[in-house]
Tab-separated table of C-alpha atoms in Angstrom:
chain	number	residue	atom	x	y	z
W	27	MET	CA	0.000	0.000	0.000
W	28	SER	CA	1.446	3.367	-0.950
W	29	GLU	CA	1.811	6.180	1.567
W	30	ARG	CA	-0.891	8.144	-0.275
W	31	SER	CA	-3.234	5.169	-0.122
W	32	ALA	CA	-2.493	4.659	3.585
W	33	ASN	CA	-3.239	8.317	4.254
W	34	SER	CA	-6.477	8.040	2.282
W	35	GLU	CA	-7.507	5.047	4.386
W	36	ARG	CA	-6.759	6.987	7.582
W	37	TYR	CA	-8.802	9.937	6.332
W	38	ILE	CA	-11.718	7.671	5.424
W	39	LYS	CA	-11.710	6.036	8.887
W	40	ILE	CA	-11.757	9.442	10.571
W	41	ALA	CA	-14.457	10.772	8.244
W	42	ARG	CA	-16.629	7.707	8.886
W	43	ALA	CA	-16.293	8.161	12.649
W	44	CYS	CA	-17.393	11.778	12.275
W	45	LEU	CA	-20.361	10.890	10.099
W	46	ARG	CA	-21.383	8.123	12.502
W	47	ALA	CA	-21.317	10.613	15.399
W	48	ILE	CA	-23.329	13.157	13.402
W	49	ASN	CA	-25.926	10.544	12.436
W	50	GLU	CA	-26.220	9.260	15.992
W	51	SER	CA	-26.546	12.742	17.438
W	52	GLY	CA	-29.308	13.613	14.993
W	53	THR	CA	-31.706	11.149	16.598
W	54	SER	CA	-30.938	11.962	20.216
W	55	GLY	CA	-32.707	14.481	22.420
W	56	GLU	CA	-29.466	16.204	23.389
W	57	SER	CA	-28.796	19.905	23.157
W	58	ARG	CA	-26.956	21.321	20.141
W	59	GLU	CA	-23.812	21.794	22.244
W	60	GLU	CA	-23.898	18.177	23.424
W	61	LYS	CA	-24.317	16.975	19.841
W	62	ILE	CA	-21.385	19.103	18.690
W	63	GLN	CA	-19.260	17.807	21.569
W	64	LYS	CA	-20.033	14.214	20.552
W	65	VAL	CA	-18.793	14.944	17.029
W	66	TYR	CA	-15.607	16.533	18.411
W	67	ASP	CA	-15.118	13.513	20.670
W	68	ALA	CA	-15.578	11.162	17.696
W	69	ILE	CA	-12.978	13.112	15.709
W	70	ASP	CA	-10.559	13.001	18.634
W	71	ASP	CA	-11.099	9.264	19.195
W	72	ALA	CA	-10.551	8.504	15.498
W	73	PHE	CA	-7.370	10.581	15.362
W	74	GLN	CA	-6.089	8.931	18.552
W	75	ALA	CA	-6.707	5.459	17.105
W	76	GLU	CA	-4.844	6.333	13.910
W	77	PHE	CA	-2.030	7.990	15.853
W	78	ASN	CA	-1.671	4.925	18.101
W	79	ASP	CA	-1.318	2.686	15.035
W	80	TYR	CA	1.306	5.062	13.654
W	81	GLN	CA	3.233	5.082	16.940
W	82	GLN	CA	3.232	1.280	17.049
W	83	SER	CA	4.563	1.155	13.499
W	84	LEU	CA	7.336	3.591	14.410
W	85	ALA	CA	8.246	1.522	17.461
W	86	VAL	CA	8.583	-1.631	15.342
W	87	MET	CA	10.698	0.203	12.776
W	88	GLY	CA	12.890	1.633	15.527
W	89	SER	CA	13.414	-1.825	16.967
W	90	VAL	CA	14.395	-3.181	13.563
W	91	LEU	CA	16.822	-0.300	13.010
W	92	GLU	CA	18.415	-0.984	16.396
W	93	ARG	CA	18.839	-4.642	15.472
W	94	ILE	CA	20.400	-3.727	12.129
W	95	ALA	CA	22.651	-1.109	13.774
W	96	SER	CA	23.925	-3.686	16.266
W	97	GLY	CA	26.023	-5.119	13.444
W	98	GLN	CA	25.125	-8.687	14.360
W	99	LEU	CA	23.274	-9.344	11.093
W	100	SER	CA	24.813	-10.017	7.717
W	101	ALA	CA	24.155	-7.378	5.066
W	102	GLU	CA	21.732	-9.748	3.351
W	103	ASP	CA	19.840	-10.505	6.590
W	104	ALA	CA	19.682	-6.793	7.443
W	105	ALA	CA	18.304	-5.961	3.992
W	106	THR	CA	15.735	-8.760	4.229
W	107	LEU	CA	14.615	-7.618	7.676
W	108	ALA	CA	14.337	-4.026	6.482
W	109	ARG	CA	12.273	-5.035	3.408
W	110	LYS	CA	9.911	-7.178	5.512
W	111	THR	CA	9.433	-4.377	8.019
W	112	LEU	CA	8.728	-1.797	5.332
W	113	ALA	CA	6.329	-4.109	3.521
W	114	SER	CA	4.383	-4.880	6.694
W	115	SER	CA	4.094	-1.172	7.463
W	116	GLY	CA	2.436	-0.443	4.123
W	117	HIS	CA	5.400	1.328	2.561
W	118	ASN	CA	6.124	0.754	-1.104
W	119	VAL	CA	9.336	-1.223	-1.301
W	120	THR	CA	11.292	-1.397	-4.517
W	121	GLN	CA	14.812	-2.615	-5.029
W	122	LYS	CA	16.882	0.330	-6.204
W	123	PRO	CA	20.653	0.489	-6.075
W	124	VAL	CA	22.041	2.814	-3.439
W	125	HIS	CA	24.859	5.036	-4.671
């Protein structure tokens, strides 16, 4: 999944949470302010969920980088580990020579 596609998916999840909150608040007997607060809370919850996923991904990548930096892996094993980590995180991985 490309970074653009991943960002689109995140946006869609957040937008759906907002729409769900708006739809649910439309049928309740709450005040306008309470309905607005529910939408804000839904936005915040959706952003927090996406941010938590992002933080977990960064933690995994950091751990992999530490393992590679330890120097205990062969160059081939380090490259394989890096490719697997990038692929599982949704990054587009292509083999390009490094100059």
